[in-house]
Tab-separated table of C-alpha atoms in Angstrom:
chain	number	residue	atom	x	y	z
A	1	MET	CA	-4.493	14.363	24.364
A	2	SER	CA	-1.240	14.192	22.834
A	3	ASN	CA	-1.956	10.179	23.201
A	4	LEU	CA	-4.737	10.814	20.711
A	5	GLN	CA	-2.859	12.716	18.143
A	6	GLU	CA	-0.339	9.689	18.041
A	7	ILE	CA	-2.853	7.375	17.652
A	8	GLU	CA	-4.177	9.119	14.689
A	9	LYS	CA	-0.922	9.489	12.966
A	10	LYS	CA	-0.361	5.567	13.574
A	11	MET	CA	-3.798	4.867	11.969
A	12	LYS	CA	-3.221	7.299	9.113
A	13	ALA	CA	0.204	5.523	8.331
A	14	SER	CA	-1.748	2.248	8.336
A	15	LEU	CA	-4.255	3.616	5.767
A	16	ASP	CA	-1.296	4.989	3.523
A	17	ASN	CA	0.486	1.945	3.750
A	18	PHE	CA	-2.443	0.160	2.638
A	19	LYS	CA	-3.034	2.481	-0.274
A	20	HIS	CA	0.725	2.093	-1.268
A	21	SER	CA	0.289	-1.647	-1.402
A	22	LEU	CA	-3.170	-1.613	-3.747
A	23	ASN	CA	-1.152	0.802	-6.088
A	24	GLY	CA	1.247	-2.317	-6.530
A	25	LEU	CA	-1.407	-4.257	-7.838
A	26	ARG	CA	-1.730	-4.572	-11.484
A	27	THR	CA	-4.672	-3.331	-13.205
A	28	GLY	CA	-5.538	-3.294	-16.925
A	29	ARG	CA	-3.658	-0.295	-17.362
A	30	ALA	CA	0.039	0.690	-16.753
A	31	ASN	CA	0.836	2.651	-13.430
A	32	ALA	CA	4.307	3.444	-12.250
A	33	GLY	CA	3.398	2.260	-8.894
A	34	LEU	CA	3.558	-1.185	-10.280
A	35	VAL	CA	7.371	-1.100	-10.529
A	36	GLU	CA	8.713	1.742	-8.551
A	37	ASN	CA	9.218	-0.120	-5.387
A	38	ILE	CA	10.513	-3.185	-6.899
A	39	ARG	CA	13.962	-3.847	-5.090
A	40	VAL	CA	17.143	-3.981	-7.022
A	41	GLU	CA	20.697	-4.756	-5.869
A	42	ILE	CA	22.974	-2.006	-6.932
A	43	TYR	CA	26.321	-1.081	-5.491
A	44	GLY	CA	26.044	-3.880	-2.945
A	45	SER	CA	22.730	-2.565	-1.527
A	46	GLN	CA	18.969	-3.051	-2.083
A	47	MET	CA	17.054	0.106	-3.446
A	48	PRO	CA	13.658	0.633	-5.111
A	49	ILE	CA	13.880	1.078	-9.027
A	50	SER	CA	12.650	4.765	-8.490
A	51	GLN	CA	15.973	5.616	-6.949
A	52	CYS	CA	18.039	4.566	-10.117
A	53	ALA	CA	15.894	5.070	-12.967
A	54	SER	CA	13.132	7.205	-14.090
A	55	ILE	CA	9.562	5.678	-14.863
A	56	SER	CA	7.007	6.638	-17.502
A	57	ILE	CA	3.945	5.717	-19.175
A	58	PRO	CA	4.083	6.468	-22.991
A	59	GLU	CA	0.875	4.440	-23.524
A	60	PRO	CA	-1.959	2.911	-21.631
A	61	ARG	CA	-0.628	-0.497	-21.222
A	62	THR	CA	3.257	0.353	-21.512
A	63	ILE	CA	5.738	1.299	-18.803
A	64	THR	CA	9.136	2.536	-19.889
A	65	ILE	CA	12.187	2.659	-17.192
A	66	ASN	CA	14.987	4.737	-18.260
A	67	VAL	CA	17.862	3.513	-16.271
A	68	TRP	CA	20.345	6.098	-15.409
A	69	ASP	CA	23.453	4.117	-15.087
A	70	MET	CA	24.151	1.737	-18.203
A	71	GLY	CA	25.704	-0.829	-15.772
A	72	ASN	CA	22.593	-1.383	-13.582
A	73	VAL	CA	20.335	-2.357	-16.566
A	74	SER	CA	20.712	-5.897	-16.117
A	75	ALA	CA	20.107	-5.647	-12.234
A	76	VAL	CA	16.724	-3.774	-12.925
A	77	GLU	CA	15.724	-6.341	-15.644
A	78	LYS	CA	16.546	-9.486	-13.245
A	79	ALA	CA	14.619	-7.695	-10.438
A	80	ILE	CA	11.736	-7.281	-12.677
A	81	GLN	CA	11.622	-10.808	-13.948
A	82	ALA	CA	11.966	-11.979	-10.019
A	83	SER	CA	8.949	-9.672	-9.223
A	84	SER	CA	5.391	-11.453	-9.164
A	85	LEU	CA	4.286	-8.988	-11.847
A	86	GLY	CA	4.818	-11.845	-14.450
A	87	LEU	CA	6.368	-9.075	-16.741
A	88	ASN	CA	8.935	-9.507	-19.506
A	89	PRO	CA	11.096	-6.620	-19.843
A	90	ASN	CA	12.312	-5.445	-23.628
A	91	THR	CA	15.611	-3.699	-23.130
A	92	GLU	CA	17.126	-1.074	-25.513
A	93	GLY	CA	20.196	0.511	-24.308
A	94	THR	CA	19.163	2.169	-20.965
A	95	ALA	CA	15.613	1.843	-21.773
A	96	ILE	CA	13.427	-1.157	-20.555
A	97	ARG	CA	10.034	-1.249	-21.952
A	98	LEU	CA	7.396	-3.376	-19.990
A	99	ASN	CA	4.184	-4.184	-22.196
A	100	LEU	CA	1.465	-5.190	-19.827
A	101	PRO	CA	-0.974	-8.166	-21.335
A	102	GLU	CA	-4.585	-8.204	-21.119
A	103	LEU	CA	-5.571	-9.563	-17.706
A	104	THR	CA	-7.584	-12.844	-17.931
A	105	GLU	CA	-10.709	-13.190	-15.678
A	106	GLU	CA	-8.896	-15.675	-13.419
A	107	ARG	CA	-6.157	-13.320	-12.927
A	108	ARG	CA	-8.610	-10.495	-12.126
A	109	LYS	CA	-10.215	-12.487	-9.524
A	110	ASP	CA	-6.900	-13.547	-7.883
A	111	LEU	CA	-5.904	-9.674	-7.721
A	112	VAL	CA	-9.289	-8.966	-6.011
A	113	LYS	CA	-8.350	-11.479	-3.483
A	114	VAL	CA	-4.867	-9.985	-2.569
A	115	ALA	CA	-6.725	-6.646	-2.384
A	116	ASN	CA	-9.001	-7.990	0.324
A	117	GLN	CA	-6.050	-9.549	2.015
A	118	PHE	CA	-4.319	-6.020	1.982
A	119	ALA	CA	-7.303	-4.727	3.432
A	120	GLU	CA	-7.828	-7.032	6.108
A	121	GLN	CA	-4.136	-6.341	7.273
A	122	ALA	CA	-4.690	-2.776	7.211
A	123	ARG	CA	-8.228	-3.238	9.283
A	124	VAL	CA	-6.317	-5.658	11.931
A	125	ALA	CA	-3.447	-2.885	12.045
A	126	ILE	CA	-5.924	-0.090	12.848
A	127	ARG	CA	-7.839	-2.129	15.185
A	128	ASN	CA	-4.528	-3.159	17.289
A	129	ILE	CA	-3.610	0.847	17.303
A	130	ARG	CA	-7.060	1.293	18.752
A	131	ARG	CA	-6.448	-1.442	21.194
A	132	ASP	CA	-3.118	-0.019	22.281
A	133	GLY	CA	-4.753	3.482	22.725
A	134	ASN	CA	-7.557	2.227	24.874
A	135	ASP	CA	-5.160	0.100	27.093
A	136	SER	CA	-2.853	3.268	27.302
A	137	ALA	CA	-5.735	5.541	28.623
A	138	LYS	CA	-6.793	2.713	31.247
A	139	ARG	CA	-3.031	2.655	32.583
A	140	GLU	CA	-3.275	6.355	32.861
A	141	GLU	CA	-6.604	6.281	34.590
A	142	LYS	CA	-5.110	3.417	37.022
A	143	ASP	CA	-2.159	5.673	37.466
A	144	GLY	CA	-4.064	8.426	38.646
A	145	LYS	CA	-3.267	10.822	35.518
A	146	ILE	CA	-6.960	10.855	34.202
A	147	SER	CA	-10.449	10.532	35.364
A	148	GLU	CA	-12.773	7.635	34.375
A	149	ASP	CA	-14.911	10.064	32.423
A	150	GLU	CA	-11.792	11.274	30.476
A	151	VAL	CA	-10.997	7.613	29.493
A	152	LYS	CA	-14.614	7.135	28.268
A	153	LYS	CA	-14.386	10.272	25.998
A	154	LEU	CA	-10.715	9.165	24.984
A	155	SER	CA	-12.336	5.725	24.202
A	156	ASP	CA	-15.042	7.167	22.051
A	157	LYS	CA	-12.663	9.349	19.911
A	158	ILE	CA	-10.419	6.609	19.416
A	159	GLN	CA	-13.417	4.509	18.003
A	160	LYS	CA	-14.742	7.435	16.071
A	161	PHE	CA	-11.549	7.575	14.319
A	162	THR	CA	-11.100	3.964	13.997
A	163	ASP	CA	-14.607	3.805	12.329
A	164	ASP	CA	-13.643	6.540	9.942
A	165	MET	CA	-10.173	4.930	8.835
A	166	ILE	CA	-11.811	1.524	8.197
A	167	GLY	CA	-14.416	3.196	6.218
A	168	GLN	CA	-11.643	4.624	4.140
A	169	VAL	CA	-9.963	1.467	3.880
A	170	ASP	CA	-13.336	-0.300	2.785
A	171	LYS	CA	-13.711	2.732	0.145
A	172	SER	CA	-10.175	2.299	-1.129
A	173	LEU	CA	-10.765	-1.703	-1.486
A	174	LYS	CA	-13.957	-1.141	-3.261
A	175	ASP	CA	-12.528	1.291	-5.721
A	176	LYS	CA	-9.595	-0.953	-6.585
A	177	GLU	CA	-11.987	-4.039	-6.918
A	178	THR	CA	-13.960	-1.826	-9.624
A	179	GLU	CA	-10.824	-0.860	-11.223
A	180	ILE	CA	-9.468	-4.286	-11.308
A	181	LEU	CA	-12.592	-6.018	-12.485
A	182	LYS	CA	-13.269	-3.373	-15.159
A	183	VAL	CA	-12.606	-5.014	-18.584
């Protein structure tokens, strides 16, 4: 049964990864999740902005990034400009301000499409974990480690957990769509 716990752990990780991806989608309001994982080349290695600066939200449509080392400000600025967010940083010393413009209707629809792609990737990952778990159970039955009834019980539990995880993906997607389309 430790197999079942491993399957649950992998499915939860897929769900968490999906939710993390959704946080990176821009909505009408400022959110630290938009920029915290943008990769910056500092000291010869790639790291997320959150490891070289503090991120704050002073106003609903403004993100402020306070870079800890003055020498890294231009690298952070370049990384933001190279990201797919389409934001122009305003720099004052070690502080970088990002003003989020109002989203157009077309851009909102594009963001919903991206959110749907993330959701489908998460569903596929969860279903693949289900398939691997069921295959593993069938191999154990073939090797004589567990009975046919145990395989059926395990398969039912895996399916129940799969349905639950996909339900959570769908709920998170619906919430994000509502947030994106809210004017």
